[in-house]
PDB file of C-alpha atoms in Angstrom:
ATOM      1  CA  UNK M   8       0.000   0.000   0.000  1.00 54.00           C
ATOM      2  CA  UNK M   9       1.419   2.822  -1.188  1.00 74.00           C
ATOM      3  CA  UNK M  10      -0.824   5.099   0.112  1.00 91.00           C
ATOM      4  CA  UNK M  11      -2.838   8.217  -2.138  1.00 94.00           C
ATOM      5  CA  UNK M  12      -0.970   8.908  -4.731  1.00 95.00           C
ATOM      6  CA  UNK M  13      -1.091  12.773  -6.841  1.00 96.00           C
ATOM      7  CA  UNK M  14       0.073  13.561  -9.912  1.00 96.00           C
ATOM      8  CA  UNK M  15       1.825  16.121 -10.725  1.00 96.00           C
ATOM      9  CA  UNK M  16       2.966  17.758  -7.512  1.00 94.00           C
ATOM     10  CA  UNK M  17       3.299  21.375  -9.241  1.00 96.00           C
ATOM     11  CA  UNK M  18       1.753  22.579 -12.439  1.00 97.00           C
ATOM     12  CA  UNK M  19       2.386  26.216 -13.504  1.00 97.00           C
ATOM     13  CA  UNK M  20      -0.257  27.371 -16.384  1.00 97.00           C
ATOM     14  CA  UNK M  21      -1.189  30.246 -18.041  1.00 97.00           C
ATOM     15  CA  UNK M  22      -4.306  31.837 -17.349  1.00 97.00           C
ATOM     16  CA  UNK M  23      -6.889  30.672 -19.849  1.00 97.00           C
ATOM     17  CA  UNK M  24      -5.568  27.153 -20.695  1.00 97.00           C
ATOM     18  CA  UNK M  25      -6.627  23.511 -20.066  1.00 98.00           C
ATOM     19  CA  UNK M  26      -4.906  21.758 -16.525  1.00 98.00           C
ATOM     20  CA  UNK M  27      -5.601  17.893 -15.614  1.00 98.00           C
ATOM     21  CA  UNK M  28      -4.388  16.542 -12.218  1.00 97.00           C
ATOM     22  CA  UNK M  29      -4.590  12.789 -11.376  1.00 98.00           C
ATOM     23  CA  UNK M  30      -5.200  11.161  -8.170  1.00 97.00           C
ATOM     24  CA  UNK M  31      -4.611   6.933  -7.557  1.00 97.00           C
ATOM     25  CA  UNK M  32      -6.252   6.336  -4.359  1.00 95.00           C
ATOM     26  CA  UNK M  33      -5.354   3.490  -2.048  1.00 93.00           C
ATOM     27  CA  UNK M  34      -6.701  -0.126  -4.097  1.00 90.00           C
ATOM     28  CA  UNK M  35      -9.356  -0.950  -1.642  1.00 86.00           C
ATOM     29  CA  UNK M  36     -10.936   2.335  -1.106  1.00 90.00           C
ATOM     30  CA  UNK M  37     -14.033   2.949  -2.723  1.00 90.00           C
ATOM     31  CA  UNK M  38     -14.500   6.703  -1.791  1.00 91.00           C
ATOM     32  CA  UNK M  39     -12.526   9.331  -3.606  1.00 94.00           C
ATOM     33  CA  UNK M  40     -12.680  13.148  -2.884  1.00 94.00           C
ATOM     34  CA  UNK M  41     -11.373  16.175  -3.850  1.00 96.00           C
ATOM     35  CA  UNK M  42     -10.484  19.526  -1.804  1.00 95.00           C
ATOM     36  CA  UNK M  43      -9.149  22.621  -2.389  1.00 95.00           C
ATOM     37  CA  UNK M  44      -7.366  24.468  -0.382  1.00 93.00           C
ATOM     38  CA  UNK M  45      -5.478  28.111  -0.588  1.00 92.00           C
ATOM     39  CA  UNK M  46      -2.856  29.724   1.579  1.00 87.00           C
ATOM     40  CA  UNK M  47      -3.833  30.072   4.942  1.00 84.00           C
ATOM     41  CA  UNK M  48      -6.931  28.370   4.413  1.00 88.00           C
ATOM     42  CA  UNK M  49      -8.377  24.505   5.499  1.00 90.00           C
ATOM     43  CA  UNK M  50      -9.457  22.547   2.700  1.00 92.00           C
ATOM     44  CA  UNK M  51     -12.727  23.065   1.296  1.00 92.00           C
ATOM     45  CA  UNK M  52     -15.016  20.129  -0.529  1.00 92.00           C
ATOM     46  CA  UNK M  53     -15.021  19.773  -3.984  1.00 94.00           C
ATOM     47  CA  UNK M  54     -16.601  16.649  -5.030  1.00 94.00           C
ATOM     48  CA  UNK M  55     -16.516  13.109  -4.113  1.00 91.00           C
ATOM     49  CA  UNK M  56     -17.010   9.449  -5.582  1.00 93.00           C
ATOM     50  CA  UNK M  57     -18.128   6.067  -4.855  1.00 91.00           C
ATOM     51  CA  UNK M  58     -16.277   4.010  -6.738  1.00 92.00           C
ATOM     52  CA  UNK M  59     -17.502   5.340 -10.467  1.00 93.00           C
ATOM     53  CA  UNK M  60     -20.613   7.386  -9.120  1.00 92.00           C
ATOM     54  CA  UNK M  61     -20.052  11.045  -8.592  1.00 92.00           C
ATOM     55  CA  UNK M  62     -22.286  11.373  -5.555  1.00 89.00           C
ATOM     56  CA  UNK M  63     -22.235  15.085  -4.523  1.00 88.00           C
ATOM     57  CA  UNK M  64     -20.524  18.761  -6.105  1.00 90.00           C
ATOM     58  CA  UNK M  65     -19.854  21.347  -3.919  1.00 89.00           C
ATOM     59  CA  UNK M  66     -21.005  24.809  -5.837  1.00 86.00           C
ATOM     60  CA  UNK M  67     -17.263  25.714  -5.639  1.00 81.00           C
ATOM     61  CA  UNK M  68     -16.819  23.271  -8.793  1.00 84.00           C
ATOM     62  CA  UNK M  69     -18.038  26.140 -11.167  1.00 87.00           C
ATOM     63  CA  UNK M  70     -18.992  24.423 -15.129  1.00 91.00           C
ATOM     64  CA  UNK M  71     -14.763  24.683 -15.826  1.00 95.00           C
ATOM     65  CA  UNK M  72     -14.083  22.154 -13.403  1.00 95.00           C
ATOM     66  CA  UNK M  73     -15.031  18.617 -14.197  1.00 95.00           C
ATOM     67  CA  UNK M  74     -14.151  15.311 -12.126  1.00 96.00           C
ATOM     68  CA  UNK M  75     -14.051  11.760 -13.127  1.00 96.00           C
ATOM     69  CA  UNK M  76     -13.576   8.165 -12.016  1.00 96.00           C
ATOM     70  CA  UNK M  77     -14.034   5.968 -14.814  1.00 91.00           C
ATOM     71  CA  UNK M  78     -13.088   2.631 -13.473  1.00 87.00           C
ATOM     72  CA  UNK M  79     -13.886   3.508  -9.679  1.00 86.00           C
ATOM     73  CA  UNK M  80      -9.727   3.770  -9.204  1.00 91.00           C
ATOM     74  CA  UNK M  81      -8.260   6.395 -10.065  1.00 96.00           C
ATOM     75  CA  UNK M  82      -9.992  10.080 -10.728  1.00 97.00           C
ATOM     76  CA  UNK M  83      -8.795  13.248 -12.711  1.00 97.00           C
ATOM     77  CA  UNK M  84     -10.019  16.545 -11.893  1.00 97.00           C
ATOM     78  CA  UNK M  85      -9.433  18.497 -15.093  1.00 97.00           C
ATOM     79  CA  UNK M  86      -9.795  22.819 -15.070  1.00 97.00           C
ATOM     80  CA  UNK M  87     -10.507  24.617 -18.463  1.00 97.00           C
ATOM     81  CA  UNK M  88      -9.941  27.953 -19.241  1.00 97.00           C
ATOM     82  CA  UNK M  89      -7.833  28.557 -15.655  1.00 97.00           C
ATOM     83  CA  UNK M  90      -8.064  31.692 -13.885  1.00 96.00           C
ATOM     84  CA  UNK M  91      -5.468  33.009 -11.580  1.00 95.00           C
ATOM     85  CA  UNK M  92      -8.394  32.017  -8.963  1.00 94.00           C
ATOM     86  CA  UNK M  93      -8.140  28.722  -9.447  1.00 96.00           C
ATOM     87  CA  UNK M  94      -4.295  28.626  -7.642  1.00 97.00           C
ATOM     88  CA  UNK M  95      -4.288  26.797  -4.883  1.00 96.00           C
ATOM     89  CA  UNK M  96      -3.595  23.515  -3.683  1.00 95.00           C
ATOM     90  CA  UNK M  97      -5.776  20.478  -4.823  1.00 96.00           C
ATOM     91  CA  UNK M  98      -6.117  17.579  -2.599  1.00 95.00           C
ATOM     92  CA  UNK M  99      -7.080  14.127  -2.915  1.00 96.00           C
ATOM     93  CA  UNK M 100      -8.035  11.667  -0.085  1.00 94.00           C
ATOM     94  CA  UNK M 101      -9.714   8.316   0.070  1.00 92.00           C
ATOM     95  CA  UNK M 102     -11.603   6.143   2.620  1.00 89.00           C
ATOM     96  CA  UNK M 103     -13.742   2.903   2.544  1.00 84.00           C
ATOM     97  CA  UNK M 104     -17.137   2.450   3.258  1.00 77.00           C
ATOM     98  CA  UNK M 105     -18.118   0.080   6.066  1.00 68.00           C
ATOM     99  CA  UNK M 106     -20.235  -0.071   9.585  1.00 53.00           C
ATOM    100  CA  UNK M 107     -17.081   2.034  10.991  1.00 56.00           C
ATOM    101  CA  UNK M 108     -16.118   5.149  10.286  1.00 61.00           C
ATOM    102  CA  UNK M 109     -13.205   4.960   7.660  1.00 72.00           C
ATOM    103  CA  UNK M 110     -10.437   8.335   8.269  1.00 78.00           C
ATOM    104  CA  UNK M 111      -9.383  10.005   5.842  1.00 84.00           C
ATOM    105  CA  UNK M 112      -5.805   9.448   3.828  1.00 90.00           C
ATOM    106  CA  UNK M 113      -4.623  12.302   1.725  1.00 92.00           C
ATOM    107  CA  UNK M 114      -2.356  12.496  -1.116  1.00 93.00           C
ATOM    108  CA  UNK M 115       0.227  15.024  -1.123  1.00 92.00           C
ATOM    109  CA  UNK M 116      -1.343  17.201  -3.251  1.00 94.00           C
ATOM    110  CA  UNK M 117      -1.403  19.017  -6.671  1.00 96.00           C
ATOM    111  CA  UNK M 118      -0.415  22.676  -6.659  1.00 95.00           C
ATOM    112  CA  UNK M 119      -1.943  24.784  -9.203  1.00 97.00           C
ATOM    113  CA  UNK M 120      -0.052  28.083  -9.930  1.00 97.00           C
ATOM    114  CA  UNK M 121      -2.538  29.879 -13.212  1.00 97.00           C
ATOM    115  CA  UNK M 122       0.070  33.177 -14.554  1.00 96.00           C
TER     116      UNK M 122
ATOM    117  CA  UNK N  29     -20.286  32.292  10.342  1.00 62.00           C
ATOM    118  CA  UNK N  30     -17.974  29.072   9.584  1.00 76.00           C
ATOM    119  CA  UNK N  31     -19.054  25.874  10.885  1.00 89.00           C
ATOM    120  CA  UNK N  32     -15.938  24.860  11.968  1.00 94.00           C
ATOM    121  CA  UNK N  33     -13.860  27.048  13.991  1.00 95.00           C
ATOM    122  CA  UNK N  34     -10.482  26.794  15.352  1.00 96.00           C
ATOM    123  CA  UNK N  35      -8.345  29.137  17.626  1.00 95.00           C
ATOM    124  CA  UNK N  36      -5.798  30.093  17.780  1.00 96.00           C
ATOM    125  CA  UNK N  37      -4.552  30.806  14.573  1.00 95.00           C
ATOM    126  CA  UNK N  38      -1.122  30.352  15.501  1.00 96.00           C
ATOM    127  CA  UNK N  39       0.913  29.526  18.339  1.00 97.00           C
ATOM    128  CA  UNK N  40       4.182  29.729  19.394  1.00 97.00           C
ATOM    129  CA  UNK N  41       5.664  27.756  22.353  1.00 97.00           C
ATOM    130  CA  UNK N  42       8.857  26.643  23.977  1.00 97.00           C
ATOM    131  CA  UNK N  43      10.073  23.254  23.302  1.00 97.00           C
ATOM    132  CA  UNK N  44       8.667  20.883  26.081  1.00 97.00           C
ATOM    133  CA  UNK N  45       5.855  23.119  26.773  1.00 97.00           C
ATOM    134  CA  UNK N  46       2.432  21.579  26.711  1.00 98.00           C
ATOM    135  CA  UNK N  47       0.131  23.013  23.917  1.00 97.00           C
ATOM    136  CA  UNK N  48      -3.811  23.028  23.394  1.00 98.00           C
ATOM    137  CA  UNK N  49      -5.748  24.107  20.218  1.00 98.00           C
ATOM    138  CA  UNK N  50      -8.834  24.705  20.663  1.00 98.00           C
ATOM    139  CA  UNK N  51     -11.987  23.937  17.902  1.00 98.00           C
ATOM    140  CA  UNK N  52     -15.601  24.392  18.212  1.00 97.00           C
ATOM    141  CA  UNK N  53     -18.339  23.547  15.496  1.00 96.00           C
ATOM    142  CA  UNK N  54     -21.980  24.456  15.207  1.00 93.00           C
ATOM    143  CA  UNK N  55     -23.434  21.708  13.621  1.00 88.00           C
ATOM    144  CA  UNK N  56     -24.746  17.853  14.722  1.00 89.00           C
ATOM    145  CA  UNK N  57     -21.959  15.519  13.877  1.00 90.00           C
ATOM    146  CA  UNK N  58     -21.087  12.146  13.184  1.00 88.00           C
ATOM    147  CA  UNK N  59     -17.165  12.042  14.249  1.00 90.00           C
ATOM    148  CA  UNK N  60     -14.507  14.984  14.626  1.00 94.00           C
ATOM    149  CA  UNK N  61     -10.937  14.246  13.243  1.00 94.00           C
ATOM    150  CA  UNK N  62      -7.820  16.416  13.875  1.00 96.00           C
ATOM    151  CA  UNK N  63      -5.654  16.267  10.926  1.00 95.00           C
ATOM    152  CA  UNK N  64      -1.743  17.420  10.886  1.00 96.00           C
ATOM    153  CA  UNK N  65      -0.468  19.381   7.906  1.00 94.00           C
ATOM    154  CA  UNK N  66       3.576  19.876   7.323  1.00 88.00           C
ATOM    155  CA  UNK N  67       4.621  22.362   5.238  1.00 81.00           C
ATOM    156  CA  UNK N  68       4.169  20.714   1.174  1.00 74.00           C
ATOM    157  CA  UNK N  69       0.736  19.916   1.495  1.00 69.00           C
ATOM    158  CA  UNK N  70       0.472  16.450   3.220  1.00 84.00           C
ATOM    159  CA  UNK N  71      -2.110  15.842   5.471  1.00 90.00           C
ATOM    160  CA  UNK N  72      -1.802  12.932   8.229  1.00 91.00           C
ATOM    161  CA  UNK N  73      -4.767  11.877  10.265  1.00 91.00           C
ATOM    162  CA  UNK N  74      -4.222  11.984  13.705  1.00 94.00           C
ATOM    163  CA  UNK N  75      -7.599  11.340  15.396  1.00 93.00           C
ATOM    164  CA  UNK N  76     -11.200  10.371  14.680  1.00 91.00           C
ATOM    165  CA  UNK N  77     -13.646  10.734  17.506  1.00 91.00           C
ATOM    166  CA  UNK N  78     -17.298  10.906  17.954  1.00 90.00           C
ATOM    167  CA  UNK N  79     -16.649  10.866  22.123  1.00 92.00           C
ATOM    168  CA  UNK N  80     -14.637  11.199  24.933  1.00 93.00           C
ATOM    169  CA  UNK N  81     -11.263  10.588  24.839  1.00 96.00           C
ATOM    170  CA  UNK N  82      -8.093   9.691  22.501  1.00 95.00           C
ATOM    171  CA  UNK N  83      -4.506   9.284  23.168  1.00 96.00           C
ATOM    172  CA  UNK N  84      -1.644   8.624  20.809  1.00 94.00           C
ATOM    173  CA  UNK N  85       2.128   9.026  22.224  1.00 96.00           C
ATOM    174  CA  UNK N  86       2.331  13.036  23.275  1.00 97.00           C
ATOM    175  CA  UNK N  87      -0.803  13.837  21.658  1.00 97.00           C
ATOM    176  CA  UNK N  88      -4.342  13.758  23.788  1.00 98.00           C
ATOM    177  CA  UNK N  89      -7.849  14.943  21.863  1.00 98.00           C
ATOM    178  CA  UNK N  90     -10.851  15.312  23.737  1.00 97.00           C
ATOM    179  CA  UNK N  91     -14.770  16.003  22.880  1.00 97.00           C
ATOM    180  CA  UNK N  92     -17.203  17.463  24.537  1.00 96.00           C
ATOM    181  CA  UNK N  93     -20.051  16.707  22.274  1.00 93.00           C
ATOM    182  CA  UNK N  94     -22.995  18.824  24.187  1.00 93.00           C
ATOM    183  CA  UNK N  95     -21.197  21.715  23.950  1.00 95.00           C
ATOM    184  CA  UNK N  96     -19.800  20.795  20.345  1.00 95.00           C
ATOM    185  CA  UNK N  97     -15.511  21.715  21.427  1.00 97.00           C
ATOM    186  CA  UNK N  98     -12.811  19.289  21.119  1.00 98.00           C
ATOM    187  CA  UNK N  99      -9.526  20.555  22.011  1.00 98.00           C
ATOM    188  CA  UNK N 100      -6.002  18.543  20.503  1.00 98.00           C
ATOM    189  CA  UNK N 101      -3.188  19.083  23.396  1.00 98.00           C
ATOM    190  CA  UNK N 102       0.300  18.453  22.635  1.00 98.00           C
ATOM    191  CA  UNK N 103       2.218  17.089  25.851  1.00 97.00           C
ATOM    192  CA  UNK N 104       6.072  17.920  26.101  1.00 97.00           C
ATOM    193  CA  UNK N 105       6.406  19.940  22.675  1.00 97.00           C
ATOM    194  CA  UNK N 106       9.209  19.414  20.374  1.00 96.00           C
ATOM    195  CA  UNK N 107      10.516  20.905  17.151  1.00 96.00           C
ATOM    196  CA  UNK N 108       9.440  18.185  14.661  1.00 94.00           C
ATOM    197  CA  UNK N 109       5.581  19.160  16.304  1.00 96.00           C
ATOM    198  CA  UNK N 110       5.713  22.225  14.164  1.00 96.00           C
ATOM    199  CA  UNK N 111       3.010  22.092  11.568  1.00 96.00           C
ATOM    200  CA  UNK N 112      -0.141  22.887  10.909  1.00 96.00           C
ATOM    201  CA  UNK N 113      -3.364  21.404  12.828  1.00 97.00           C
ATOM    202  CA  UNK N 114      -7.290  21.011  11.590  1.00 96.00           C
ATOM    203  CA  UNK N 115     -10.066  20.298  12.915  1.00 96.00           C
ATOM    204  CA  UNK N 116     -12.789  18.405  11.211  1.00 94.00           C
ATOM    205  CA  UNK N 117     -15.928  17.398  11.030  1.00 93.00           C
ATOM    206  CA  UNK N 118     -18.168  14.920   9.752  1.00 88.00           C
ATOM    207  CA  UNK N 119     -21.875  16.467   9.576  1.00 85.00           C
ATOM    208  CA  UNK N 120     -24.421  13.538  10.870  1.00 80.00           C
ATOM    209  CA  UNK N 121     -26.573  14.754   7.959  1.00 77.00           C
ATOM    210  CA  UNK N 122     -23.437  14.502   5.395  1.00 71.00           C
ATOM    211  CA  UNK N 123     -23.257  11.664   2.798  1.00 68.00           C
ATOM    212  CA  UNK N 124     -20.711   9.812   2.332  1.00 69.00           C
ATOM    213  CA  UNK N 125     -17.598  10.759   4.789  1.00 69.00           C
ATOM    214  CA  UNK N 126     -17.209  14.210   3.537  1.00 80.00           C
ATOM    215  CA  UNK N 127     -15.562  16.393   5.849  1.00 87.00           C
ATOM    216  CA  UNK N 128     -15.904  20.576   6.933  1.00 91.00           C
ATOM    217  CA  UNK N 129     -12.891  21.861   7.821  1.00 93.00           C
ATOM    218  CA  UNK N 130     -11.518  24.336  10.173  1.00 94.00           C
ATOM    219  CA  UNK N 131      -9.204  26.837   8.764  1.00 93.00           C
ATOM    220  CA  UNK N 132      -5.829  25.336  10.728  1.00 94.00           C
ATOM    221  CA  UNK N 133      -3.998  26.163  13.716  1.00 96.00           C
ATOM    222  CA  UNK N 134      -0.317  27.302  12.662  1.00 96.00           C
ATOM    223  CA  UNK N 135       1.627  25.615  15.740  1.00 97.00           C
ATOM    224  CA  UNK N 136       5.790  27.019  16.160  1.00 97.00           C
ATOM    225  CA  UNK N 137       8.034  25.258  18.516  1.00 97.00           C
ATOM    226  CA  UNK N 138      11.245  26.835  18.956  1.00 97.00           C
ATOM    227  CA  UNK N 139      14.008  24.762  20.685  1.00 95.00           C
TER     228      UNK N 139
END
């Protein structure tokens, strides 16, 4: 187990063009989410799966941002047309569902930098 | 008003001084976790409590869950404690385990 795995760690864009960030999530979870979080700032929700379903969108994920999980493993968030107010820091973190409550494991994170 | 508040915002303490953040939430919940974040992004679970009383090595969180506080204290602080600390919580109406966060506690320890 290699734990929740993000890819890439840094991405630098231009404002206006087309990012995709991966996350592989640990095999035998079955929930996937995705946060965002800015300097100074906790994470905030984005959207989260189980397994293939998307199951709930925060109204933070504005009609540029699109997440999927095609397979129910891994998920890519994807950004179009970036803003400079899309920098920040995008988490992933799994769990697994079950009769106890499953914590959280992050990834490392994505940081978006949009020039 | 956030859900999910923490205080302080920072803190700076002595090494081997014992250290409490403090984080208090308005709505009905499921569980309460208090997360570690070093600087890079990664975030570590440290707890997940719905009650009482935890205890891992230096670190002690506690829940009081009529008066919706749980407090993370840090026994004999060191260095290498130096990060960033959030509070979360797990909404008993939320699907799923989706979590509300607390906007951190930036925790200093100087040798």
């Amino acid at each position: 187990d290699t734990g929740v795995s993000q890819n890439p760690r840094h991405k630098i864009t231009k404002r206006g063009q087309n990012v995709t960030f991966r996350c592989d999530p640990i095999s035998e979870h079955n929930r996937l989410y995705w946060y965002r979080q800015t300097l100074g700032q906790g994470p905030e929700f984005l959207t989260y799966f189980q397994n293939e379903a998307q199951l709930e969108k925060s109204r933070l994920l504005s009609d540029r941002f699109s997440a999927e999980r095609p397979k129910g493993s891994f998920s890519t968030l994807e950004i179009q047309r970036t803003e400079q107010g899309d920098s920040a820091m995008y988490l992933c973190a799994s769990s697994r569902t079950g009769e106890a409550e499953s914590p959280l494991h992050f990834g490392n994170g994505t940081r978006l930098t949009v020039t | 008003k956030n859900e999910v508040e923490q205080s302080p915002q920072n803190l700076t303490a002595q090494e081997g001084e014992f250290i409490t953040i403090n984080c208090s939430y308005s709505v009905g919940i499921s569980a309460l976790h208090w997360l570690q974040q070093h600087p890079g992004g990664g975030i570590v679970s440290l707890f997940m409590l719905s009650s009482g009383k935890k205890k891992h090595g230096r670190l002690i969180a506690t829940i009081n869950i009529q008066e919706k506080h749980s407090s993370l204290h840090i026994t004999a602080s060191h260095p290498r404690d130096s990060a960033v600390y959030i509070c979360a919580v797990r909404s008993n109406k939320a699907a799923g385990n989706k979590l509300t966060f607390g906007g951190g506690t930036r925790v200093l320890v100087k040798p």
